[in-house]
Tab-separated table of C-alpha atoms in Angstrom:
chain	number	residue	atom	x	y	z
A	1	MET	CA	0.000	0.000	0.000
A	2	PHE	CA	1.170	3.478	-0.835
A	3	LEU	CA	-0.544	5.294	2.025
A	4	THR	CA	-1.766	3.453	5.102
A	5	ILE	CA	-3.667	5.056	7.923
A	6	ASP	CA	-4.202	2.742	10.834
A	7	LYS	CA	-6.556	3.293	13.800
A	8	LEU	CA	-5.884	6.985	13.968
A	9	ASN	CA	-7.307	8.823	16.979
A	10	LYS	CA	-7.095	12.463	17.869
A	11	GLN	CA	-8.282	13.861	21.160
A	12	PHE	CA	-7.672	17.119	22.926
A	13	TYR	CA	-8.795	18.953	26.015
A	14	THR	CA	-11.171	21.852	25.511
A	15	PRO	CA	-10.584	25.066	27.474
A	16	GLU	CA	-13.253	23.743	29.881
A	17	LYS	CA	-10.965	20.752	30.551
A	18	GLN	CA	-13.263	18.319	28.794
A	19	LEU	CA	-11.821	15.603	26.621
A	20	SER	CA	-12.963	16.051	23.048
A	21	THR	CA	-12.532	13.357	20.412
A	22	VAL	CA	-11.932	14.807	16.976
A	23	LEU	CA	-11.052	11.624	15.121
A	24	LYS	CA	-11.984	8.106	16.147
A	25	ASP	CA	-10.444	4.935	14.721
A	26	ILE	CA	-9.752	6.251	11.257
A	27	SER	CA	-8.283	3.564	9.026
A	28	PHE	CA	-7.968	3.534	5.266
A	29	SER	CA	-5.340	3.095	2.634
A	30	ALA	CA	-4.626	4.478	-0.790
A	31	ASP	CA	-2.935	3.141	-3.873
A	32	GLU	CA	-0.287	5.070	-5.683
A	33	GLY	CA	-1.808	7.516	-8.148
A	34	GLU	CA	-5.251	7.365	-6.583
A	35	PHE	CA	-7.383	10.494	-6.259
A	36	ILE	CA	-9.274	10.288	-2.972
A	37	SER	CA	-11.744	12.843	-1.668
A	38	ILE	CA	-12.570	13.061	1.993
A	39	LEU	CA	-16.061	14.434	2.302
A	40	GLY	CA	-17.774	15.533	5.472
A	41	PRO	CA	-19.730	18.255	7.208
A	42	SER	CA	-17.868	21.044	8.941
A	43	GLY	CA	-16.380	19.982	12.228
A	44	CYS	CA	-15.915	16.322	11.290
A	45	GLY	CA	-12.151	16.591	11.678
A	46	LYS	CA	-11.313	16.123	8.027
A	47	SER	CA	-8.862	19.013	8.056
A	48	THR	CA	-7.270	17.669	11.223
A	49	LEU	CA	-6.883	14.314	9.494
A	50	LEU	CA	-5.088	15.961	6.585
A	51	SER	CA	-2.936	17.953	8.968
A	52	ILE	CA	-1.881	14.714	10.682
A	53	ILE	CA	-0.990	13.157	7.322
A	54	ALA	CA	1.043	16.263	6.543
A	55	GLY	CA	2.872	15.827	9.844
A	56	LEU	CA	1.803	19.248	11.102
A	57	THR	CA	-0.418	17.901	13.874
A	58	PRO	CA	0.489	14.934	16.080
A	59	SER	CA	-2.063	12.166	16.475
A	60	THR	CA	-3.102	10.842	19.873
A	61	SER	CA	-2.731	7.241	18.724
A	62	GLY	CA	-2.508	5.291	15.508
A	63	THR	CA	-0.132	5.568	12.609
A	64	VAL	CA	0.221	7.116	9.185
A	65	GLU	CA	2.638	5.484	6.778
A	66	VAL	CA	3.647	6.669	3.341
A	67	GLN	CA	5.483	4.003	1.344
A	68	GLY	CA	6.262	2.197	4.573
A	69	ASN	CA	7.699	5.253	6.323
A	70	ARG	CA	5.967	6.384	9.461
A	71	ILE	CA	4.940	10.029	9.359
A	72	ILE	CA	5.795	12.184	12.360
A	73	HIS	CA	7.098	15.418	10.898
A	74	PRO	CA	6.259	17.452	7.799
A	75	GLY	CA	8.340	16.564	4.774
A	76	LYS	CA	8.787	17.397	1.141
A	77	ASP	CA	7.426	14.010	0.110
A	78	ARG	CA	3.987	15.448	0.919
A	79	GLY	CA	2.956	18.696	-0.736
A	80	MET	CA	0.128	20.623	0.842
A	81	VAL	CA	-2.323	23.128	-0.589
A	82	PHE	CA	-4.373	25.019	1.988
A	83	GLN	CA	-7.784	26.617	1.655
A	84	GLU	CA	-6.051	29.961	1.491
A	85	PRO	CA	-3.162	30.230	-0.957
A	86	ALA	CA	-0.656	31.037	1.833
A	87	LEU	CA	1.742	32.587	-0.661
A	88	PHE	CA	4.467	34.722	0.851
A	89	PRO	CA	3.544	38.304	-0.062
A	90	TRP	CA	7.135	39.545	-0.046
A	91	LEU	CA	8.127	37.126	-2.807
A	92	THR	CA	7.113	37.223	-6.462
A	93	VAL	CA	5.116	34.377	-7.956
A	94	ILE	CA	8.197	32.581	-9.231
A	95	GLU	CA	10.138	33.198	-6.019
A	96	ASN	CA	7.253	31.616	-4.134
A	97	VAL	CA	7.422	28.536	-6.343
A	98	ILE	CA	11.201	28.370	-5.919
A	99	PHE	CA	10.891	28.626	-2.110
A	100	PRO	CA	10.751	24.880	-1.328
A	101	ILE	CA	13.545	23.905	-3.733
A	102	LYS	CA	15.881	26.839	-3.242
A	103	LYS	CA	18.391	24.913	-1.171
A	104	GLU	CA	18.825	21.719	-3.108
A	105	HIS	CA	19.078	23.173	-6.600
A	106	SER	CA	21.281	25.691	-8.334
A	107	LYS	CA	19.621	28.983	-9.157
A	108	LYS	CA	19.296	28.011	-12.799
A	109	THR	CA	17.758	24.588	-12.221
A	110	ALA	CA	15.385	25.929	-9.585
A	111	ASN	CA	14.259	28.604	-12.007
A	112	GLU	CA	13.680	26.084	-14.786
A	113	LEU	CA	11.747	23.745	-12.505
A	114	ALA	CA	9.596	26.571	-11.166
A	115	ASN	CA	8.902	27.761	-14.686
A	116	ASN	CA	7.820	24.296	-15.742
A	117	TYR	CA	5.253	24.115	-12.992
A	118	LEU	CA	4.062	27.657	-13.580
A	119	LYS	CA	3.522	26.608	-17.176
A	120	MET	CA	1.526	23.630	-15.955
A	121	VAL	CA	-0.852	25.929	-14.083
A	122	GLN	CA	-0.722	28.371	-17.013
A	123	LEU	CA	0.746	31.274	-15.105
A	124	SER	CA	4.132	31.750	-16.827
A	125	LYS	CA	3.116	35.258	-17.794
A	126	TYR	CA	2.680	36.245	-14.150
A	127	ALA	CA	6.008	34.891	-12.876
A	128	HIS	CA	7.264	38.287	-11.793
A	129	HIS	CA	4.057	39.611	-10.297
A	130	TYR	CA	3.536	39.812	-6.578
A	131	PRO	CA	0.723	37.732	-5.048
A	132	HIS	CA	-1.416	40.790	-4.284
A	133	GLU	CA	-1.390	41.662	-7.977
A	134	ILE	CA	-3.140	38.481	-9.125
A	135	SER	CA	-6.612	37.053	-8.447
A	136	GLY	CA	-7.520	34.519	-5.765
A	137	GLY	CA	-7.877	31.711	-8.292
A	138	MET	CA	-4.476	32.483	-9.759
A	139	GLN	CA	-2.944	32.594	-6.283
A	140	GLN	CA	-4.318	29.150	-5.581
A	141	ARG	CA	-2.814	27.857	-8.829
A	142	VAL	CA	0.562	29.265	-7.745
A	143	ALA	CA	0.112	27.423	-4.452
A	144	ILE	CA	-0.484	24.199	-6.390
A	145	ALA	CA	2.637	24.799	-8.492
A	146	ARG	CA	4.588	25.477	-5.308
A	147	ALA	CA	3.480	22.161	-3.812
A	148	LEU	CA	4.206	20.243	-7.018
A	149	VAL	CA	7.665	21.700	-7.587
A	150	MET	CA	8.996	19.581	-4.695
A	151	ASN	CA	7.867	16.571	-6.676
A	152	PRO	CA	6.018	15.095	-3.697
A	153	SER	CA	4.617	11.606	-3.967
A	154	LEU	CA	1.482	12.719	-2.164
A	155	LEU	CA	-0.485	15.904	-2.731
A	156	LEU	CA	-2.675	16.989	0.182
A	157	MET	CA	-5.378	19.524	-0.588
A	158	ASP	CA	-7.456	21.093	2.169
A	159	GLU	CA	-10.604	22.520	0.536
A	160	PRO	CA	-8.331	24.305	-1.927
A	161	PHE	CA	-11.138	25.792	-3.994
A	162	GLY	CA	-13.532	26.501	-1.132
A	163	ALA	CA	-12.966	30.246	-1.136
A	164	LEU	CA	-13.341	30.703	-4.904
A	165	ASP	CA	-16.340	31.598	-7.026
A	166	GLU	CA	-18.203	28.911	-8.931
A	167	GLN	CA	-16.764	29.540	-12.404
A	168	THR	CA	-13.181	29.769	-11.193
A	169	ARG	CA	-13.725	26.607	-9.222
A	170	SER	CA	-14.924	24.544	-12.155
A	171	ARG	CA	-12.075	25.818	-14.324
A	172	LEU	CA	-9.633	24.760	-11.623
A	173	HIS	CA	-11.335	21.353	-11.394
A	174	VAL	CA	-10.491	20.740	-15.034
A	175	GLN	CA	-6.952	21.970	-14.539
A	176	LEU	CA	-6.419	19.828	-11.460
A	177	GLU	CA	-7.683	16.769	-13.303
A	178	HIS	CA	-5.149	17.407	-16.067
A	179	ILE	CA	-2.343	17.916	-13.583
A	180	TRP	CA	-3.272	14.712	-11.821
A	181	ARG	CA	-3.375	12.809	-15.118
A	182	ASP	CA	0.002	14.222	-16.212
A	183	THR	CA	1.898	13.901	-12.919
A	184	LYS	CA	0.231	10.701	-11.624
A	185	LYS	CA	0.352	12.041	-8.060
A	186	THR	CA	-1.633	10.468	-5.280
A	187	ILE	CA	-4.068	13.132	-4.122
A	188	ILE	CA	-5.994	13.410	-0.880
A	189	PHE	CA	-8.596	16.105	-1.394
A	190	ILE	CA	-10.671	17.501	1.465
A	191	THR	CA	-14.033	18.985	0.566
A	192	HIS	CA	-17.528	19.530	1.873
A	193	SER	CA	-19.010	19.579	-1.620
A	194	ILE	CA	-20.500	16.284	-2.781
A	195	THR	CA	-20.451	17.400	-6.421
A	196	GLU	CA	-16.814	18.355	-6.243
A	197	SER	CA	-15.827	15.029	-4.728
A	198	ILE	CA	-17.718	13.004	-7.347
A	199	LYS	CA	-16.443	15.112	-10.210
A	200	LEU	CA	-12.810	14.705	-9.288
A	201	SER	CA	-12.032	11.538	-7.416
A	202	ASP	CA	-11.617	7.785	-7.807
A	203	ARG	CA	-12.879	7.228	-4.297
A	204	VAL	CA	-14.923	9.260	-1.848
A	205	ILE	CA	-14.459	8.657	1.849
A	206	VAL	CA	-17.492	10.037	3.680
A	207	MET	CA	-16.919	11.163	7.238
A	208	GLY	CA	-19.374	11.657	10.039
A	209	THR	CA	-19.016	14.048	12.910
A	210	GLN	CA	-18.802	14.013	16.719
A	211	PRO	CA	-16.588	12.126	16.823
A	212	GLY	CA	-15.074	12.113	13.322
A	213	VAL	CA	-15.432	8.609	11.921
A	214	ILE	CA	-15.452	7.097	8.455
A	215	LEU	CA	-19.060	6.395	7.479
A	216	THR	CA	-18.456	4.867	4.115
A	217	ASP	CA	-15.900	4.499	1.367
A	218	ILE	CA	-17.361	4.755	-2.132
A	219	LYS	CA	-15.586	3.904	-5.353
A	220	ILE	CA	-16.520	6.211	-8.227
A	221	ASP	CA	-16.573	4.226	-11.444
A	222	ILE	CA	-17.893	6.920	-13.733
A	223	PRO	CA	-15.567	7.307	-16.748
A	224	ARG	CA	-13.753	10.604	-17.257
A	225	PRO	CA	-14.370	13.299	-18.322
A	226	ARG	CA	-17.335	13.088	-16.053
A	227	GLU	CA	-19.248	16.074	-17.397
A	228	LYS	CA	-20.568	13.683	-20.030
A	229	HIS	CA	-22.142	11.402	-17.441
A	230	LYS	CA	-24.324	13.837	-15.549
A	231	GLU	CA	-27.031	11.296	-14.814
A	232	GLN	CA	-24.733	8.848	-13.102
A	233	MET	CA	-23.206	11.684	-11.075
A	234	ILE	CA	-26.573	12.900	-9.881
A	235	LYS	CA	-27.570	9.390	-8.877
A	236	LEU	CA	-24.407	8.984	-6.859
A	237	GLU	CA	-24.876	12.389	-5.310
A	238	SER	CA	-28.236	11.461	-3.823
A	239	GLN	CA	-26.764	8.198	-2.650
A	240	ILE	CA	-24.029	10.007	-0.716
A	241	MET	CA	-26.537	12.573	0.513
A	242	VAL	CA	-28.396	9.824	2.340
A	243	HIS	CA	-25.246	9.087	4.332
A	244	LEU	CA	-24.563	12.731	5.069
A	245	LYS	CA	-28.091	13.867	5.872
A	246	SER	CA	-28.218	12.605	9.423
A	247	GLU	CA	-24.725	13.991	10.025
A	248	ILE	CA	-25.663	17.424	8.766
A	249	ASP	CA	-28.774	17.329	10.950
A	250	LYS	CA	-26.521	16.526	13.864
A	251	VAL	CA	-24.379	19.586	13.161
A	252	ILE	CA	-27.437	21.800	12.760
A	253	SER	CA	-29.065	20.620	15.975
A	254	GLU	CA	-25.755	21.224	17.731
A	255	GLU	CA	-25.612	24.764	16.458
A	256	THR	CA	-29.166	25.795	17.313
B	1	MET	CA	-8.005	71.948	-3.758
B	2	LYS	CA	-4.950	69.755	-3.662
B	3	THR	CA	-3.379	68.870	-0.340
B	4	ILE	CA	-0.130	70.587	-1.222
B	5	SER	CA	-1.764	73.907	-2.128
B	6	LYS	CA	-3.915	73.756	1.006
B	7	ARG	CA	-0.777	73.316	3.037
B	8	ILE	CA	1.069	76.177	1.370
B	9	LEU	CA	-1.917	78.473	1.848
B	10	PHE	CA	-2.207	77.494	5.500
B	11	PHE	CA	1.430	78.240	6.265
B	12	ALA	CA	1.259	81.492	4.287
B	13	ILE	CA	-1.684	82.633	6.398
B	14	LEU	CA	0.094	81.578	9.585
B	15	ILE	CA	3.275	83.480	8.724
B	16	GLY	CA	1.189	86.426	7.545
B	17	PHE	CA	-0.608	86.568	10.894
B	18	TRP	CA	2.699	86.238	12.721
B	19	SER	CA	4.210	89.158	10.733
B	20	LEU	CA	1.118	91.248	11.260
B	21	GLY	CA	1.165	90.646	15.013
B	22	SER	CA	4.836	91.573	15.218
B	23	ALA	CA	4.354	94.682	13.081
B	24	LEU	CA	1.415	95.877	15.199
B	25	ASN	CA	3.292	95.093	18.442
B	26	TRP	CA	0.677	92.644	19.679
B	27	TRP	CA	3.546	90.966	21.462
B	28	SER	CA	7.039	92.041	22.440
B	29	GLU	CA	9.739	91.582	19.826
B	30	VAL	CA	12.086	90.335	22.562
B	31	LEU	CA	9.750	87.568	23.674
B	32	PHE	CA	8.490	86.531	20.260
B	33	PRO	CA	10.552	87.870	17.341
B	34	SER	CA	9.080	88.524	13.924
B	35	PRO	CA	9.453	86.087	11.021
B	36	ILE	CA	11.945	88.391	9.341
B	37	ASN	CA	14.260	88.346	12.329
B	38	VAL	CA	13.930	84.576	12.672
B	39	PHE	CA	14.742	84.212	8.990
B	40	GLN	CA	17.729	86.509	9.404
B	41	ALA	CA	19.012	84.521	12.375
B	42	LEU	CA	18.703	81.344	10.316
B	43	PHE	CA	20.403	82.971	7.343
B	44	THR	CA	23.321	84.170	9.463
B	45	GLY	CA	23.602	80.788	11.111
B	46	VAL	CA	23.805	79.031	7.790
B	47	LYS	CA	26.136	81.613	6.305
B	48	ASP	CA	28.696	81.436	9.097
B	49	MET	CA	28.281	77.651	9.034
B	50	THR	CA	27.412	77.269	12.733
B	51	LEU	CA	24.024	75.742	11.973
B	52	ILE	CA	25.544	73.504	9.312
B	53	TYR	CA	28.162	72.202	11.746
B	54	ASP	CA	25.412	71.764	14.330
B	55	LEU	CA	23.341	69.737	11.901
B	56	ILE	CA	26.290	67.545	10.993
B	57	ALA	CA	27.187	66.999	14.647
B	58	SER	CA	23.596	66.192	15.601
B	59	PHE	CA	23.102	63.813	12.715
B	60	ARG	CA	26.344	62.036	13.445
B	61	ARG	CA	25.170	61.305	16.994
B	62	LEU	CA	21.756	60.330	15.761
B	63	ALA	CA	23.241	57.968	13.175
B	64	ILE	CA	25.457	56.259	15.735
B	65	GLY	CA	22.780	56.118	18.437
B	66	LEU	CA	19.918	55.057	16.201
B	67	SER	CA	21.947	52.336	14.462
B	68	ILE	CA	22.924	50.844	17.782
B	69	ALA	CA	19.322	51.184	19.011
B	70	LEU	CA	17.938	49.386	15.951
B	71	ILE	CA	20.410	46.510	16.182
B	72	LEU	CA	20.064	46.169	19.934
B	73	GLY	CA	16.270	46.539	19.776
B	74	THR	CA	16.004	43.877	17.096
B	75	ALA	CA	18.144	41.463	19.104
B	76	ILE	CA	16.142	41.999	22.298
B	77	GLY	CA	12.870	41.830	20.353
B	78	VAL	CA	13.785	38.476	18.817
B	79	ILE	CA	14.772	37.078	22.204
B	80	ILE	CA	11.578	38.137	23.975
B	81	ALA	CA	9.454	36.953	21.046
B	82	LYS	CA	11.048	33.521	21.074
B	83	SER	CA	11.385	32.842	24.800
B	84	LYS	CA	8.375	32.988	27.087
B	85	THR	CA	10.573	33.370	30.153
B	86	ALA	CA	12.424	36.279	28.578
B	87	ASP	CA	9.123	37.848	27.622
B	88	ASP	CA	7.698	37.491	31.127
B	89	THR	CA	10.778	39.083	32.673
B	90	ILE	CA	12.660	41.301	30.226
B	91	GLY	CA	9.469	42.069	28.320
B	92	ALA	CA	7.751	43.413	31.423
B	93	MET	CA	10.800	45.483	32.265
B	94	LEU	CA	10.874	46.941	28.743
B	95	LEU	CA	7.322	48.177	29.082
B	96	ALA	CA	8.284	49.962	32.285
B	97	LEU	CA	11.487	51.352	30.779
B	98	GLN	CA	9.670	52.518	27.682
B	99	SER	CA	7.369	54.707	29.733
B	100	VAL	CA	10.385	56.494	31.240
B	101	PRO	CA	11.424	59.325	28.877
B	102	SER	CA	15.026	58.540	28.042
B	103	ILE	CA	16.192	62.059	28.949
B	104	VAL	CA	15.709	61.315	32.642
B	105	TRP	CA	18.706	59.012	32.321
B	106	LEU	CA	20.929	61.992	31.552
B	107	PRO	CA	22.107	62.681	35.111
B	108	LEU	CA	23.221	59.081	35.405
B	109	ALA	CA	24.700	59.084	31.912
B	110	ILE	CA	26.758	62.175	32.715
B	111	MET	CA	28.049	60.492	35.857
B	112	TRP	CA	28.956	57.372	33.914
B	113	PHE	CA	30.374	58.840	30.728
B	114	GLY	CA	31.139	62.440	31.652
B	115	LEU	CA	29.665	65.589	30.196
B	116	ASN	CA	30.366	64.644	26.611
B	117	GLU	CA	29.007	63.132	23.443
B	118	LYS	CA	28.897	59.615	24.852
B	119	ALA	CA	26.260	60.613	27.386
B	120	VAL	CA	24.062	62.063	24.624
B	121	ILE	CA	24.488	59.009	22.404
B	122	PHE	CA	23.565	56.837	25.362
B	123	ILE	CA	20.290	58.775	25.714
B	124	VAL	CA	19.623	58.409	21.996
B	125	ILE	CA	20.184	54.644	22.178
B	126	LEU	CA	17.831	54.322	25.141
B	127	GLY	CA	15.257	56.385	23.269
B	128	GLY	CA	15.119	54.006	20.307
B	129	THR	CA	15.931	50.566	21.662
B	130	PHE	CA	12.852	49.772	23.727
B	131	VAL	CA	10.256	50.782	21.187
B	132	MET	CA	12.136	48.864	18.488
B	133	ALA	CA	12.328	45.766	20.684
B	134	LEU	CA	8.614	45.869	21.461
B	135	ASN	CA	7.691	46.260	17.791
B	136	ILE	CA	9.955	43.423	16.693
B	137	ARG	CA	8.347	41.255	19.345
B	138	THR	CA	4.857	42.131	18.115
B	139	GLY	CA	5.902	41.517	14.519
B	140	ILE	CA	7.333	38.086	15.181
B	141	LYS	CA	4.442	37.039	17.393
B	142	ASN	CA	1.868	38.117	14.822
B	143	VAL	CA	3.213	36.160	11.874
B	144	GLN	CA	0.262	34.324	10.346
B	145	PRO	CA	0.336	30.716	11.604
B	146	LEU	CA	-0.669	29.668	8.086
B	147	PHE	CA	2.651	30.972	6.711
B	148	ILE	CA	4.523	28.880	9.238
B	149	ARG	CA	2.448	25.770	8.543
B	150	ALA	CA	2.901	26.211	4.804
B	151	ALA	CA	6.651	26.702	5.181
B	152	ARG	CA	6.932	23.598	7.342
B	153	THR	CA	5.229	21.458	4.697
B	154	MET	CA	7.912	22.759	2.350
B	155	GLY	CA	10.666	21.419	4.570
B	156	SER	CA	11.559	24.661	6.320
B	157	ASN	CA	12.150	24.751	10.065
B	158	GLY	CA	14.378	26.202	12.759
B	159	LEU	CA	16.726	28.954	11.676
B	160	ASP	CA	15.777	28.574	8.020
B	161	LEU	CA	12.121	29.118	8.913
B	162	PHE	CA	13.040	32.181	10.918
B	163	ARG	CA	15.271	33.673	8.244
B	164	ARG	CA	13.052	32.996	5.241
B	165	VAL	CA	9.534	33.316	6.666
B	166	ILE	CA	9.174	34.747	10.165
B	167	PHE	CA	11.586	37.630	9.708
B	168	PRO	CA	10.361	38.799	6.298
B	169	ALA	CA	6.763	38.387	7.455
B	170	SER	CA	7.508	40.807	10.304
B	171	VAL	CA	8.893	43.511	8.022
B	172	PRO	CA	5.829	45.797	8.356
B	173	HIS	CA	6.359	45.863	12.121
B	174	ILE	CA	10.103	46.284	11.679
B	175	VAL	CA	9.481	49.382	9.571
B	176	THR	CA	7.019	50.812	12.090
B	177	GLY	CA	9.456	50.047	14.895
B	178	SER	CA	12.236	51.859	13.054
B	179	ARG	CA	10.013	54.869	12.455
B	180	LEU	CA	9.065	55.111	16.113
B	181	ALA	CA	12.659	54.483	17.186
B	182	TRP	CA	13.783	57.343	14.963
B	183	ALA	CA	11.097	59.625	16.400
B	184	PHE	CA	12.014	58.818	19.995
B	185	SER	CA	15.743	59.039	19.298
B	186	TRP	CA	15.386	62.387	17.555
B	187	ARG	CA	13.543	63.863	20.534
B	188	ALA	CA	16.009	62.304	22.954
B	189	LEU	CA	18.900	63.749	20.960
B	190	MET	CA	17.504	67.275	21.101
B	191	ALA	CA	16.787	67.033	24.808
B	192	GLY	CA	20.200	65.538	25.483
B	193	GLU	CA	22.018	68.242	23.550
B	194	LEU	CA	19.948	70.925	25.184
B	195	LEU	CA	21.005	69.764	28.619
B	196	SER	CA	24.585	68.746	27.984
B	197	THR	CA	27.175	69.843	25.514
B	198	GLY	CA	27.749	70.761	21.884
B	199	PRO	CA	28.110	71.239	19.107
B	200	GLY	CA	24.629	70.326	17.974
B	201	LEU	CA	21.235	71.825	17.238
B	202	GLY	CA	20.010	71.399	20.805
B	203	TYR	CA	23.164	72.952	22.191
B	204	THR	CA	22.908	75.962	19.902
B	205	LEU	CA	19.317	76.391	21.003
B	206	ARG	CA	20.345	76.634	24.627
B	207	TYR	CA	23.316	78.832	23.766
B	208	ALA	CA	20.986	81.220	21.940
B	209	SER	CA	18.619	81.153	24.870
B	210	ASP	CA	21.426	82.012	27.297
B	211	PHE	CA	22.196	85.089	25.206
B	212	GLY	CA	18.545	86.046	24.896
B	213	ASP	CA	18.585	85.434	21.129
B	214	MET	CA	14.985	84.313	20.728
B	215	SER	CA	15.161	84.648	16.931
B	216	LEU	CA	17.735	81.868	16.800
B	217	VAL	CA	15.789	79.814	19.345
B	218	ILE	CA	12.728	79.871	17.114
B	219	GLY	CA	14.932	79.304	14.065
B	220	VAL	CA	16.428	76.146	15.543
B	221	MET	CA	12.985	74.960	16.631
B	222	ILE	CA	11.813	75.340	13.052
B	223	ILE	CA	14.804	73.351	11.777
B	224	ILE	CA	14.076	70.575	14.278
B	225	GLY	CA	10.425	70.440	13.239
B	226	VAL	CA	11.133	70.546	9.517
B	227	ILE	CA	13.723	67.774	9.696
B	228	GLY	CA	11.414	65.688	11.853
B	229	SER	CA	8.505	65.913	9.450
B	230	ILE	CA	10.673	65.420	6.360
B	231	VAL	CA	12.177	62.213	7.701
B	232	ASP	CA	8.814	60.965	8.935
B	233	GLN	CA	6.718	61.795	5.881
B	234	LEU	CA	9.151	61.535	3.019
B	235	ILE	CA	11.099	58.536	4.226
B	236	PHE	CA	9.262	56.414	6.755
B	237	GLN	CA	5.652	56.908	5.736
B	238	ARG	CA	6.587	56.188	2.139
B	239	ILE	CA	8.383	52.975	3.060
B	240	GLU	CA	5.525	52.008	5.357
B	241	LYS	CA	2.985	52.529	2.600
B	242	ASN	CA	4.965	50.502	0.072
B	243	VAL	CA	5.527	47.695	2.513
B	244	ALA	CA	1.877	47.608	3.545
B	245	LYS	CA	0.867	47.362	-0.098
B	246	ARG	CA	3.365	44.660	-0.965
B	247	TRP	CA	2.576	42.662	2.173
B	248	GLY	CA	-1.102	42.823	1.271
B	249	LEU	CA	-2.132	44.786	4.358
B	250	VAL	CA	-4.201	47.411	2.548
């Protein structure tokens, strides 16, 4: 197995000194090159799960292994794209993309590599702009290029398109699909949008909340490009909705 | 009307009123000289080079004192930002020290260093260091956690993380800190010179006062004010604005 997550638990104490369980007995694995979406209502711990895989957050118990190596710290084998682009505003677009590879490559090679990935996200023209000079969608594409330039074996995406408008989002869906096809990366994609998860992934892992558990693991067999198979997508959507409905109700009743 | 023309008009009216008052003897020429006499005092001062030498001497002290203050302030700021213990102890002391105007250290400074330039530079350093340290601390502590998380996923940590992310991310606060340090140091310098020894703008001001030359006193005050606002508006505010724009703060 390429990625193995085994009996992962995450608990923490709330400010009121109560033990809160964010993730409970999460286990799943992924093959190399697989595109997996993790779908769940807000508060189900899906972002925490991704953060643990990235090595940014320690788990309470359980293990994460990538290609047999246990994950404890962040590393360049796992690229991460956050909901916000998180580009460094004092660096230009290309300097941002060079950031992770600056040390191990000569200036020339780093520049070439960065340019290649900027080309992949179709932003070569904006290489010397500063982040504040380009749109949110473009910033997120730079963030994707910056994660890919390290040539990670695993790409972790935490609701990367959540803050974008609908049209930008669907354009980026197409672009991400192309990137995935061309680079053959394994992708773990966090989202709360059922449509987005079905459109993009090979597998959808549906999570429930309080505590965060895996409800079901659905293989998506619809051939790509999926826009041509609307009917099958809609059918699957309602199928997943059944699983999520009670969870969403739970969140709503909690909030009111 | 444009800002610049409004300003010119305002100062023209002000000087006009001042001249009028002097001409009509609304106040005594000895206590508050007319603009023409002030201008003459300035002109003489520049012509016989005393004011020029004063400016050079003052700026030399400021340059030495402020540079040391910025370096020292940055070092202290980094330490109290990074260590909780240091922050709880040194940080608390800095807040207390910062509320003491640095000029009150002058009696001690004169005892320690003698009635000379060193005492004044010491006051200038004290004026700038604390405010710089506190701003550096704020800057480092307010770096967006997202930047740090992102950098860590890109293999950066420790000193590399500090050098390439935390420090540049704090630049807006570093600029503000420098601006405030300059402002405090400049005031400390004038006070220090006024109360100790020359040459220097502050010293000339007191010298003029001792000889009852109020024209020169006002002249030097104007120089101090003009230099202060030039440095603040033309240098620091411009840098601050550019940085804020680049760092996406506006």
